[in-house]
Amino acid sequence: MNKIKFVHIIVGITFMANISVFQLGLGNVYYGILFTVLIILLITSKRPNLNYLMLLFLGVALLSIIMNDIPYFFRPYERFIIFVLIVSLIGPFLKTKRLDLFKLQLFKTLNIIIVFFVVLSFIGLLIKAPFLYGRGGFTGFFNHTMMLGPMAAISMLSCLNWGRNTSKKKKRIIYYALVFIGFVVCLAAGSRAALIAGALGSLFFFYKSNKQNLSKFSKIVFISVSLGVLTFPLWEQYTERVIGKIIFSEEQGDLAVTRSYLWERRLEEFNSSPIIGIGFSNDSSQSVNDLFIGEGQIEPGSSWLVILSMIGLLGFIPLIILLILAFYFIYKNKGRIGILPHLGALLVFFMVHMFAEGYVLSAGSGLFFYFWLLMGVISIHQNKKEIKLRVR
């Protein structure tokens, strides 16, 4: 047990080092640490159980590489190995008692660290710290605005859960104040996708928490909207970037102008090979403007579409079944009500946010890491009758 506590802290620090403003340039060291932790947990465990939907998903991904002629600079086999490594460590692919305990502890730790960094970002926003502004605008203590927005939304959902589950009034007030802070930071990041996904995640949280009392759910939604309107003067100044994006999109005649080209390309790739896809970690780009030639970097534009384009329907179907089963379990299950609204809110957040950001196959992304950890934690609850998970 002490070993698990030690390694989950190491992995948590490694995760934040990879996505914070203090990027340590870990590179392959990042994957080396994760691989070492996986080996330690596996050799100290009994034979792991496999999730066969994930096995099918990984098998199709590998087949898509074999069946396609992928340019060498995309390094498909290397990226596939890293993908399998991380999903084996934190995702729903492998199950042992030690791995499950590790995932639960890591989930708890990451939520605390993310909230802490979002609060630091809020303080930096108030004092206008210059080193917290990057090429895309306000980045806070994260490496990019597109990382700050989702992390602020995740912080908001975690604090909602903490506030609901505490019996102490003072703590509840503090947690709900942190919810407001997460909302403001998400606004300042200017990520419309994170704002919309966070709002829908919050709605699901309130619904699941009050499923047996829909009148109370309606009251909570009404009060939340009213508080938002009444406090508008406090956060109006932070809407500048979001409003700017909306105005720009309207001028271009397309609300998704920054994504439309990428979405069209992903659909073209899917239509060219709908069954097996164009290959895991592949891209149809033909120019330097579309791709950093030599580095193999890809801008997917949408997780849903990149799955369809890279590994086709054969890869999309097992993943969508995995997600549907996870959501159905959360929606229908009446037990463990303390954690299920939180897990459901996060799952709704990702299912919506993945329309605009393509990280689900990108093993180096912080959002990839959190998404697959979430799926791993949900899988634990699906397969065990009673799991105690303290999130504070």
CSV table of C-alpha atoms in Angstrom, one decimal:
chain,number,residue,atom,x,y,z
A,1,MET,CA,0.0,0.0,0.0
A,2,ASN,CA,2.8,2.4,0.8
A,3,LYS,CA,4.4,1.6,-2.6
A,4,ILE,CA,1.1,2.6,-4.3
A,5,LYS,CA,1.0,5.9,-2.4
A,6,PHE,CA,4.5,6.6,-3.4
A,7,VAL,CA,4.2,5.8,-7.1
A,8,HIS,CA,0.9,7.7,-7.6
A,9,ILE,CA,2.5,10.8,-6.2
A,10,ILE,CA,5.5,10.4,-8.6
A,11,VAL,CA,3.1,10.0,-11.5
A,12,GLY,CA,1.0,12.9,-10.4
A,13,ILE,CA,4.0,15.2,-10.3
A,14,THR,CA,5.2,13.9,-13.7
A,15,PHE,CA,1.7,14.6,-15.2
A,16,MET,CA,1.7,18.2,-14.0
A,17,ALA,CA,5.3,18.7,-15.1
A,18,ASN,CA,4.1,17.8,-18.6
A,19,ILE,CA,1.2,20.3,-18.7
A,20,SER,CA,2.2,23.1,-16.4
A,21,VAL,CA,3.8,26.5,-17.3
A,22,PHE,CA,7.0,25.1,-15.7
A,23,GLN,CA,7.6,22.6,-18.5
A,24,LEU,CA,10.6,20.5,-17.5
A,25,GLY,CA,11.2,19.1,-21.0
A,26,LEU,CA,10.9,15.6,-19.7
A,27,GLY,CA,10.5,14.1,-23.2
A,28,ASN,CA,11.0,10.4,-23.2
A,29,VAL,CA,11.7,10.5,-19.5
A,30,TYR,CA,7.9,11.1,-19.0
A,31,TYR,CA,7.1,7.8,-20.7
A,32,GLY,CA,10.1,6.1,-19.0
A,33,ILE,CA,8.6,7.0,-15.6
A,34,LEU,CA,5.1,5.7,-16.6
A,35,PHE,CA,6.6,2.4,-17.9
A,36,THR,CA,8.7,1.9,-14.8
A,37,VAL,CA,5.6,2.4,-12.6
A,38,LEU,CA,3.6,0.0,-14.8
A,39,ILE,CA,6.2,-2.7,-14.5
A,40,ILE,CA,6.4,-2.3,-10.7
A,41,LEU,CA,2.7,-2.6,-10.3
A,42,LEU,CA,2.4,-5.6,-12.6
A,43,ILE,CA,5.3,-7.6,-11.1
A,44,THR,CA,3.8,-7.1,-7.6
A,45,SER,CA,0.3,-8.2,-8.7
A,46,LYS,CA,-1.4,-11.3,-9.7
A,47,ARG,CA,-2.2,-12.0,-13.3
A,48,PRO,CA,-4.2,-9.1,-14.7
A,49,ASN,CA,-7.7,-9.4,-16.2
A,50,LEU,CA,-8.2,-7.9,-19.6
A,51,ASN,CA,-11.0,-5.7,-20.9
A,52,TYR,CA,-11.9,-7.3,-24.2
A,53,LEU,CA,-13.4,-4.2,-25.7
A,54,MET,CA,-10.2,-2.4,-25.1
A,55,LEU,CA,-8.2,-5.4,-26.5
A,56,LEU,CA,-10.4,-5.2,-29.7
A,57,PHE,CA,-9.8,-1.4,-29.9
A,58,LEU,CA,-6.0,-1.8,-29.6
A,59,GLY,CA,-6.0,-4.7,-32.0
A,60,VAL,CA,-7.8,-2.6,-34.6
A,61,ALA,CA,-5.4,0.3,-34.0
A,62,LEU,CA,-2.4,-2.0,-34.7
A,63,LEU,CA,-4.1,-3.6,-37.7
A,64,SER,CA,-4.7,-0.1,-39.1
A,65,ILE,CA,-0.9,0.5,-39.0
A,66,ILE,CA,-0.1,-2.8,-40.7
A,67,MET,CA,-2.7,-2.2,-43.4
A,68,ASN,CA,-1.7,1.3,-44.3
A,69,ASP,CA,1.5,2.8,-45.7
A,70,ILE,CA,2.2,5.5,-43.1
A,71,PRO,CA,5.1,8.0,-43.6
A,72,TYR,CA,8.0,7.2,-41.3
A,73,PHE,CA,8.1,10.5,-39.5
A,74,PHE,CA,4.7,9.8,-37.9
A,75,ARG,CA,6.4,7.0,-35.9
A,76,PRO,CA,3.1,5.0,-35.8
A,77,TYR,CA,4.5,1.9,-34.0
A,78,GLU,CA,6.4,4.0,-31.4
A,79,ARG,CA,3.2,6.0,-30.7
A,80,PHE,CA,1.1,2.8,-30.6
A,81,ILE,CA,3.4,1.3,-28.0
A,82,ILE,CA,3.3,4.4,-25.9
A,83,PHE,CA,-0.5,4.5,-26.2
A,84,VAL,CA,-0.8,0.9,-25.0
A,85,LEU,CA,1.7,1.6,-22.1
A,86,ILE,CA,-0.4,4.5,-20.7
A,87,VAL,CA,-3.8,2.9,-21.3
A,88,SER,CA,-2.5,-0.2,-19.5
A,89,LEU,CA,-1.3,1.8,-16.5
A,90,ILE,CA,-4.3,4.1,-16.0
A,91,GLY,CA,-7.1,3.0,-18.4
A,92,PRO,CA,-9.7,0.2,-18.4
A,93,PHE,CA,-7.5,-2.2,-20.3
A,94,LEU,CA,-5.7,-4.1,-17.4
A,95,LYS,CA,-7.2,-4.8,-14.0
A,96,THR,CA,-5.4,-5.9,-10.9
A,97,LYS,CA,-6.0,-5.0,-7.3
A,98,ARG,CA,-2.8,-2.9,-7.1
A,99,LEU,CA,-3.5,-1.2,-10.4
A,100,ASP,CA,-7.1,-0.4,-9.3
A,101,LEU,CA,-5.9,1.1,-6.0
A,102,PHE,CA,-3.2,3.1,-7.9
A,103,LYS,CA,-5.8,4.5,-10.3
A,104,LEU,CA,-8.2,5.6,-7.5
A,105,GLN,CA,-5.4,7.2,-5.5
A,106,LEU,CA,-4.0,9.0,-8.7
A,107,PHE,CA,-7.5,10.2,-9.6
A,108,LYS,CA,-7.9,11.7,-6.1
A,109,THR,CA,-4.4,13.3,-6.3
A,110,LEU,CA,-4.8,14.8,-9.8
A,111,ASN,CA,-8.1,16.4,-8.9
A,112,ILE,CA,-6.5,18.1,-5.9
A,113,ILE,CA,-3.5,19.2,-7.9
A,114,ILE,CA,-5.6,20.5,-10.8
A,115,VAL,CA,-7.8,22.6,-8.4
A,116,PHE,CA,-4.6,24.0,-6.8
A,117,PHE,CA,-3.1,25.0,-10.1
A,118,VAL,CA,-6.4,26.6,-11.3
A,119,VAL,CA,-6.6,28.6,-8.1
A,120,LEU,CA,-3.0,29.8,-8.6
A,121,SER,CA,-4.0,30.7,-12.2
A,122,PHE,CA,-6.9,32.8,-10.8
A,123,ILE,CA,-4.5,34.7,-8.5
A,124,GLY,CA,-2.2,35.3,-11.5
A,125,LEU,CA,-5.2,36.5,-13.5
A,126,LEU,CA,-6.1,39.0,-10.8
A,127,ILE,CA,-2.6,40.4,-10.5
A,128,LYS,CA,-2.0,40.2,-14.3
A,129,ALA,CA,1.3,38.3,-13.9
A,130,PRO,CA,3.0,38.7,-17.3
A,131,PHE,CA,4.6,35.2,-17.4
A,132,LEU,CA,1.1,33.6,-17.4
A,133,TYR,CA,0.3,35.0,-20.8
A,134,GLY,CA,1.4,33.1,-23.9
A,135,ARG,CA,0.9,33.0,-27.6
A,136,GLY,CA,-2.7,32.1,-27.3
A,137,GLY,CA,-3.5,34.5,-24.5
A,138,PHE,CA,-3.9,33.8,-20.8
A,139,THR,CA,-2.4,30.3,-20.0
A,140,GLY,CA,-2.4,30.5,-16.2
A,141,PHE,CA,-0.1,28.0,-14.7
A,142,PHE,CA,-0.6,25.6,-17.6
A,143,ASN,CA,1.3,25.3,-20.9
A,144,HIS,CA,-1.5,26.6,-23.2
A,145,THR,CA,-4.9,28.3,-23.1
A,146,MET,CA,-6.4,25.1,-24.6
A,147,MET,CA,-5.1,23.2,-21.6
A,148,LEU,CA,-6.1,25.8,-19.1
A,149,GLY,CA,-9.8,25.9,-20.2
A,150,PRO,CA,-10.5,22.1,-19.8
A,151,MET,CA,-8.5,21.9,-16.6
A,152,ALA,CA,-10.5,24.8,-15.2
A,153,ALA,CA,-13.7,23.0,-16.1
A,154,ILE,CA,-12.5,19.8,-14.5
A,155,SER,CA,-11.6,21.8,-11.4
A,156,MET,CA,-15.1,23.3,-11.4
A,157,LEU,CA,-16.7,19.9,-11.5
A,158,SER,CA,-14.5,18.5,-8.8
A,159,CYS,CA,-15.3,21.3,-6.5
A,160,LEU,CA,-19.0,20.9,-7.1
A,161,ASN,CA,-18.6,17.3,-6.0
A,162,TRP,CA,-16.6,18.3,-2.9
A,163,GLY,CA,-19.2,20.9,-1.9
A,164,ARG,CA,-22.1,18.5,-2.3
A,165,ASN,CA,-20.4,15.8,-0.2
A,166,THR,CA,-19.3,17.9,2.8
A,167,SER,CA,-21.5,18.3,5.8
A,168,LYS,CA,-19.7,21.4,7.0
A,169,LYS,CA,-21.3,24.7,5.9
A,170,LYS,CA,-18.0,26.6,5.9
A,171,LYS,CA,-16.3,24.0,3.7
A,172,ARG,CA,-19.2,24.0,1.4
A,173,ILE,CA,-19.0,27.8,0.9
A,174,ILE,CA,-15.3,27.5,0.2
A,175,TYR,CA,-15.8,24.7,-2.4
A,176,TYR,CA,-18.6,26.6,-4.1
A,177,ALA,CA,-16.3,29.7,-4.2
A,178,LEU,CA,-13.7,27.5,-5.9
A,179,VAL,CA,-16.4,26.5,-8.4
A,180,PHE,CA,-16.8,30.2,-9.3
A,181,ILE,CA,-13.0,30.5,-9.6
A,182,GLY,CA,-12.9,27.6,-12.0
A,183,PHE,CA,-15.7,29.2,-14.1
A,184,VAL,CA,-13.9,32.5,-14.2
A,185,VAL,CA,-10.5,30.9,-15.2
A,186,CYS,CA,-12.3,28.9,-17.9
A,187,LEU,CA,-13.8,32.1,-19.3
A,188,ALA,CA,-10.4,33.8,-19.2
A,189,ALA,CA,-8.9,30.9,-21.2
A,190,GLY,CA,-11.4,31.7,-23.9
A,191,SER,CA,-12.2,28.0,-24.7
A,192,ARG,CA,-15.8,27.9,-25.9
A,193,ALA,CA,-15.7,24.1,-26.1
A,194,ALA,CA,-14.5,23.8,-22.4
A,195,LEU,CA,-17.2,26.3,-21.3
A,196,ILE,CA,-20.0,24.4,-23.1
A,197,ALA,CA,-18.8,21.0,-22.0
A,198,GLY,CA,-18.3,22.2,-18.4
A,199,ALA,CA,-21.8,23.6,-18.3
A,200,LEU,CA,-23.4,20.4,-19.6
A,201,GLY,CA,-21.2,18.4,-17.2
A,202,SER,CA,-22.5,20.6,-14.3
A,203,LEU,CA,-26.1,20.1,-15.5
A,204,PHE,CA,-25.6,16.3,-15.4
A,205,PHE,CA,-24.0,16.5,-12.0
A,206,PHE,CA,-27.1,18.4,-10.6
A,207,TYR,CA,-29.5,16.0,-12.3
A,208,LYS,CA,-27.7,12.8,-11.1
A,209,SER,CA,-27.4,14.2,-7.6
A,210,ASN,CA,-31.1,15.0,-7.5
A,211,LYS,CA,-32.6,12.3,-9.8
A,212,GLN,CA,-35.1,11.4,-7.2
A,213,ASN,CA,-36.2,15.0,-6.7
A,214,LEU,CA,-36.5,16.8,-10.0
A,215,SER,CA,-38.1,19.8,-8.5
A,216,LYS,CA,-35.0,20.3,-6.4
A,217,PHE,CA,-32.9,19.9,-9.6
A,218,SER,CA,-35.0,22.7,-11.2
A,219,LYS,CA,-34.5,24.9,-8.2
A,220,ILE,CA,-30.7,24.4,-8.2
A,221,VAL,CA,-30.5,25.2,-11.9
A,222,PHE,CA,-32.6,28.3,-11.5
A,223,ILE,CA,-30.6,29.5,-8.5
A,224,SER,CA,-27.3,28.8,-10.4
A,225,VAL,CA,-28.4,30.8,-13.4
A,226,SER,CA,-29.7,33.6,-11.2
A,227,LEU,CA,-26.4,33.8,-9.3
A,228,GLY,CA,-24.6,33.9,-12.6
A,229,VAL,CA,-26.7,36.8,-13.8
A,230,LEU,CA,-26.3,38.7,-10.5
A,231,THR,CA,-22.6,38.2,-10.4
A,232,PHE,CA,-22.1,39.2,-14.0
A,233,PRO,CA,-20.4,42.5,-13.2
A,234,LEU,CA,-17.7,40.5,-11.3
A,235,TRP,CA,-16.7,38.3,-14.3
A,236,GLU,CA,-17.8,40.4,-17.3
A,237,GLN,CA,-14.2,41.6,-17.9
A,238,TYR,CA,-13.0,38.0,-18.4
A,239,THR,CA,-15.5,37.3,-21.3
A,240,GLU,CA,-13.4,39.4,-23.7
A,241,ARG,CA,-11.6,36.5,-25.3
A,242,VAL,CA,-14.7,34.4,-25.7
A,243,ILE,CA,-16.7,37.3,-27.2
A,244,GLY,CA,-13.8,38.0,-29.5
A,245,LYS,CA,-13.8,34.5,-30.8
A,246,ILE,CA,-17.6,34.6,-31.4
A,247,ILE,CA,-17.4,37.9,-33.3
A,248,PHE,CA,-14.6,36.5,-35.4
A,249,SER,CA,-16.6,33.4,-36.2
A,250,GLU,CA,-19.7,35.5,-37.1
A,251,GLU,CA,-17.6,37.6,-39.4
A,252,GLN,CA,-16.3,34.5,-41.1
A,253,GLY,CA,-19.9,33.1,-41.4
A,254,ASP,CA,-19.0,29.9,-39.5
A,255,LEU,CA,-19.3,29.5,-35.7
A,256,ALA,CA,-16.7,26.7,-35.9
A,257,VAL,CA,-14.4,28.4,-38.3
A,258,THR,CA,-11.2,27.4,-36.4
A,259,ARG,CA,-12.3,23.7,-36.7
A,260,SER,CA,-14.2,23.4,-39.9
A,261,TYR,CA,-11.2,22.8,-42.2
A,262,LEU,CA,-9.8,20.1,-39.8
A,263,TRP,CA,-13.3,18.4,-39.6
A,264,GLU,CA,-13.6,18.4,-43.3
A,265,ARG,CA,-10.2,16.8,-43.7
A,266,ARG,CA,-11.0,14.1,-41.1
A,267,LEU,CA,-14.2,13.3,-42.9
A,268,GLU,CA,-12.4,13.0,-46.2
A,269,GLU,CA,-9.9,10.6,-44.6
A,270,PHE,CA,-12.8,8.6,-43.2
A,271,ASN,CA,-14.6,8.4,-46.5
A,272,SER,CA,-11.4,7.2,-48.2
A,273,SER,CA,-11.1,4.2,-45.8
A,274,PRO,CA,-14.2,3.9,-43.6
A,275,ILE,CA,-13.6,0.4,-42.3
A,276,ILE,CA,-10.0,0.3,-41.1
A,277,GLY,CA,-9.1,4.0,-41.4
A,278,ILE,CA,-6.0,5.6,-42.9
A,279,GLY,CA,-3.9,4.3,-40.0
A,280,PHE,CA,-3.1,5.0,-36.3
A,281,SER,CA,-1.1,8.2,-36.1
A,282,ASN,CA,-1.5,9.0,-39.8
A,283,ASP,CA,-2.5,12.2,-41.5
A,284,SER,CA,-3.4,13.0,-45.1
A,285,SER,CA,-1.6,16.4,-45.0
A,286,GLN,CA,0.5,17.2,-48.1
A,287,SER,CA,2.0,20.5,-47.2
A,288,VAL,CA,4.2,22.1,-44.6
A,289,ASN,CA,1.3,24.4,-43.7
A,290,ASP,CA,-0.8,21.5,-42.6
A,291,LEU,CA,1.9,19.5,-40.8
A,292,PHE,CA,5.3,20.0,-39.1
A,293,ILE,CA,7.1,17.7,-41.6
A,294,GLY,CA,9.9,15.7,-39.9
A,295,GLU,CA,8.3,15.9,-36.4
A,296,GLY,CA,5.1,14.1,-37.3
A,297,GLN,CA,2.9,16.4,-35.4
A,298,ILE,CA,-0.8,16.2,-36.2
A,299,GLU,CA,-3.6,18.7,-35.4
A,300,PRO,CA,-6.7,16.4,-35.3
A,301,GLY,CA,-9.5,18.9,-34.6
A,302,SER,CA,-11.9,16.4,-33.1
A,303,SER,CA,-11.4,13.2,-31.1
A,304,TRP,CA,-14.5,11.6,-32.5
A,305,LEU,CA,-13.5,12.3,-36.1
A,306,VAL,CA,-9.8,11.4,-35.6
A,307,ILE,CA,-10.9,7.9,-34.4
A,308,LEU,CA,-13.1,7.5,-37.5
A,309,SER,CA,-10.4,8.8,-39.8
A,310,MET,CA,-7.4,6.9,-38.3
A,311,ILE,CA,-8.9,3.5,-37.3
A,312,GLY,CA,-12.3,3.6,-39.0
A,313,LEU,CA,-15.5,2.0,-37.9
A,314,LEU,CA,-13.8,-1.1,-36.6
A,315,GLY,CA,-12.0,1.1,-34.0
A,316,PHE,CA,-14.8,3.5,-33.4
A,317,ILE,CA,-17.4,0.9,-32.5
A,318,PRO,CA,-15.7,-0.7,-29.5
A,319,LEU,CA,-14.8,2.7,-28.1
A,320,ILE,CA,-18.3,4.0,-28.4
A,321,ILE,CA,-19.7,0.8,-26.8
A,322,LEU,CA,-17.2,1.3,-24.0
A,323,LEU,CA,-18.4,4.9,-23.5
A,324,ILE,CA,-22.1,4.0,-23.7
A,325,LEU,CA,-21.7,1.2,-21.2
A,326,ALA,CA,-19.9,3.6,-18.8
A,327,PHE,CA,-22.5,6.3,-19.2
A,328,TYR,CA,-25.4,3.8,-18.8
A,329,PHE,CA,-23.9,2.4,-15.6
A,330,ILE,CA,-23.6,5.9,-14.1
A,331,TYR,CA,-27.0,6.9,-15.2
A,332,LYS,CA,-28.9,3.9,-14.0
A,333,ASN,CA,-26.9,2.9,-10.9
A,334,LYS,CA,-28.4,4.1,-7.6
A,335,GLY,CA,-25.6,3.0,-5.3
A,336,ARG,CA,-22.4,4.9,-4.6
A,337,ILE,CA,-24.2,8.1,-5.2
A,338,GLY,CA,-21.4,10.1,-3.7
A,339,ILE,CA,-19.0,9.5,-6.6
A,340,LEU,CA,-21.2,8.7,-9.5
A,341,PRO,CA,-22.5,12.3,-10.2
A,342,HIS,CA,-18.8,13.4,-10.3
A,343,LEU,CA,-17.7,10.6,-12.7
A,344,GLY,CA,-20.8,11.2,-14.8
A,345,ALA,CA,-20.2,15.0,-15.0
A,346,LEU,CA,-16.6,14.4,-16.1
A,347,LEU,CA,-17.7,11.8,-18.6
A,348,VAL,CA,-20.3,14.2,-20.1
A,349,PHE,CA,-17.6,16.9,-20.2
A,350,PHE,CA,-15.2,14.8,-22.2
A,351,MET,CA,-17.9,13.3,-24.5
A,352,VAL,CA,-18.8,16.9,-25.5
A,353,HIS,CA,-15.3,18.4,-25.4
A,354,MET,CA,-14.0,15.7,-27.7
A,355,PHE,CA,-16.0,17.1,-30.6
A,356,ALA,CA,-13.6,20.1,-30.6
A,357,GLU,CA,-10.3,18.7,-29.5
A,358,GLY,CA,-8.5,15.6,-30.8
A,359,TYR,CA,-6.5,14.1,-27.9
A,360,VAL,CA,-8.1,10.7,-27.4
A,361,LEU,CA,-5.3,9.0,-29.4
A,362,SER,CA,-2.5,11.5,-28.5
A,363,ALA,CA,-0.6,9.8,-25.7
A,364,GLY,CA,1.5,12.9,-24.9
A,365,SER,CA,-1.5,15.0,-24.1
A,366,GLY,CA,-2.6,15.8,-20.6
A,367,LEU,CA,-6.2,15.6,-21.6
A,368,PHE,CA,-5.5,12.1,-23.1
A,369,PHE,CA,-4.1,11.1,-19.7
A,370,TYR,CA,-7.0,12.4,-17.6
A,371,PHE,CA,-9.7,11.0,-20.0
A,372,TRP,CA,-8.2,7.5,-19.9
A,373,LEU,CA,-7.7,7.7,-16.2
A,374,LEU,CA,-11.4,8.6,-15.8
A,375,MET,CA,-12.3,5.6,-18.0
A,376,GLY,CA,-10.1,3.4,-15.8
A,377,VAL,CA,-11.8,4.7,-12.6
A,378,ILE,CA,-15.3,4.2,-14.0
A,379,SER,CA,-14.3,0.7,-15.0
A,380,ILE,CA,-13.4,-0.1,-11.5
A,381,HIS,CA,-16.8,0.9,-10.2
A,382,GLN,CA,-18.5,-1.1,-13.0
A,383,ASN,CA,-16.7,-4.3,-12.1
A,384,LYS,CA,-16.7,-4.2,-8.3
A,385,LYS,CA,-19.7,-4.2,-5.9
A,386,GLU,CA,-18.3,-1.6,-3.5
A,387,ILE,CA,-15.3,0.7,-3.9
A,388,LYS,CA,-14.5,3.4,-1.3
A,389,LEU,CA,-13.1,6.4,-3.0
A,390,ARG,CA,-12.4,9.5,-0.9
A,391,VAL,CA,-12.0,12.5,-3.2
A,392,ARG,CA,-11.1,15.1,-0.7
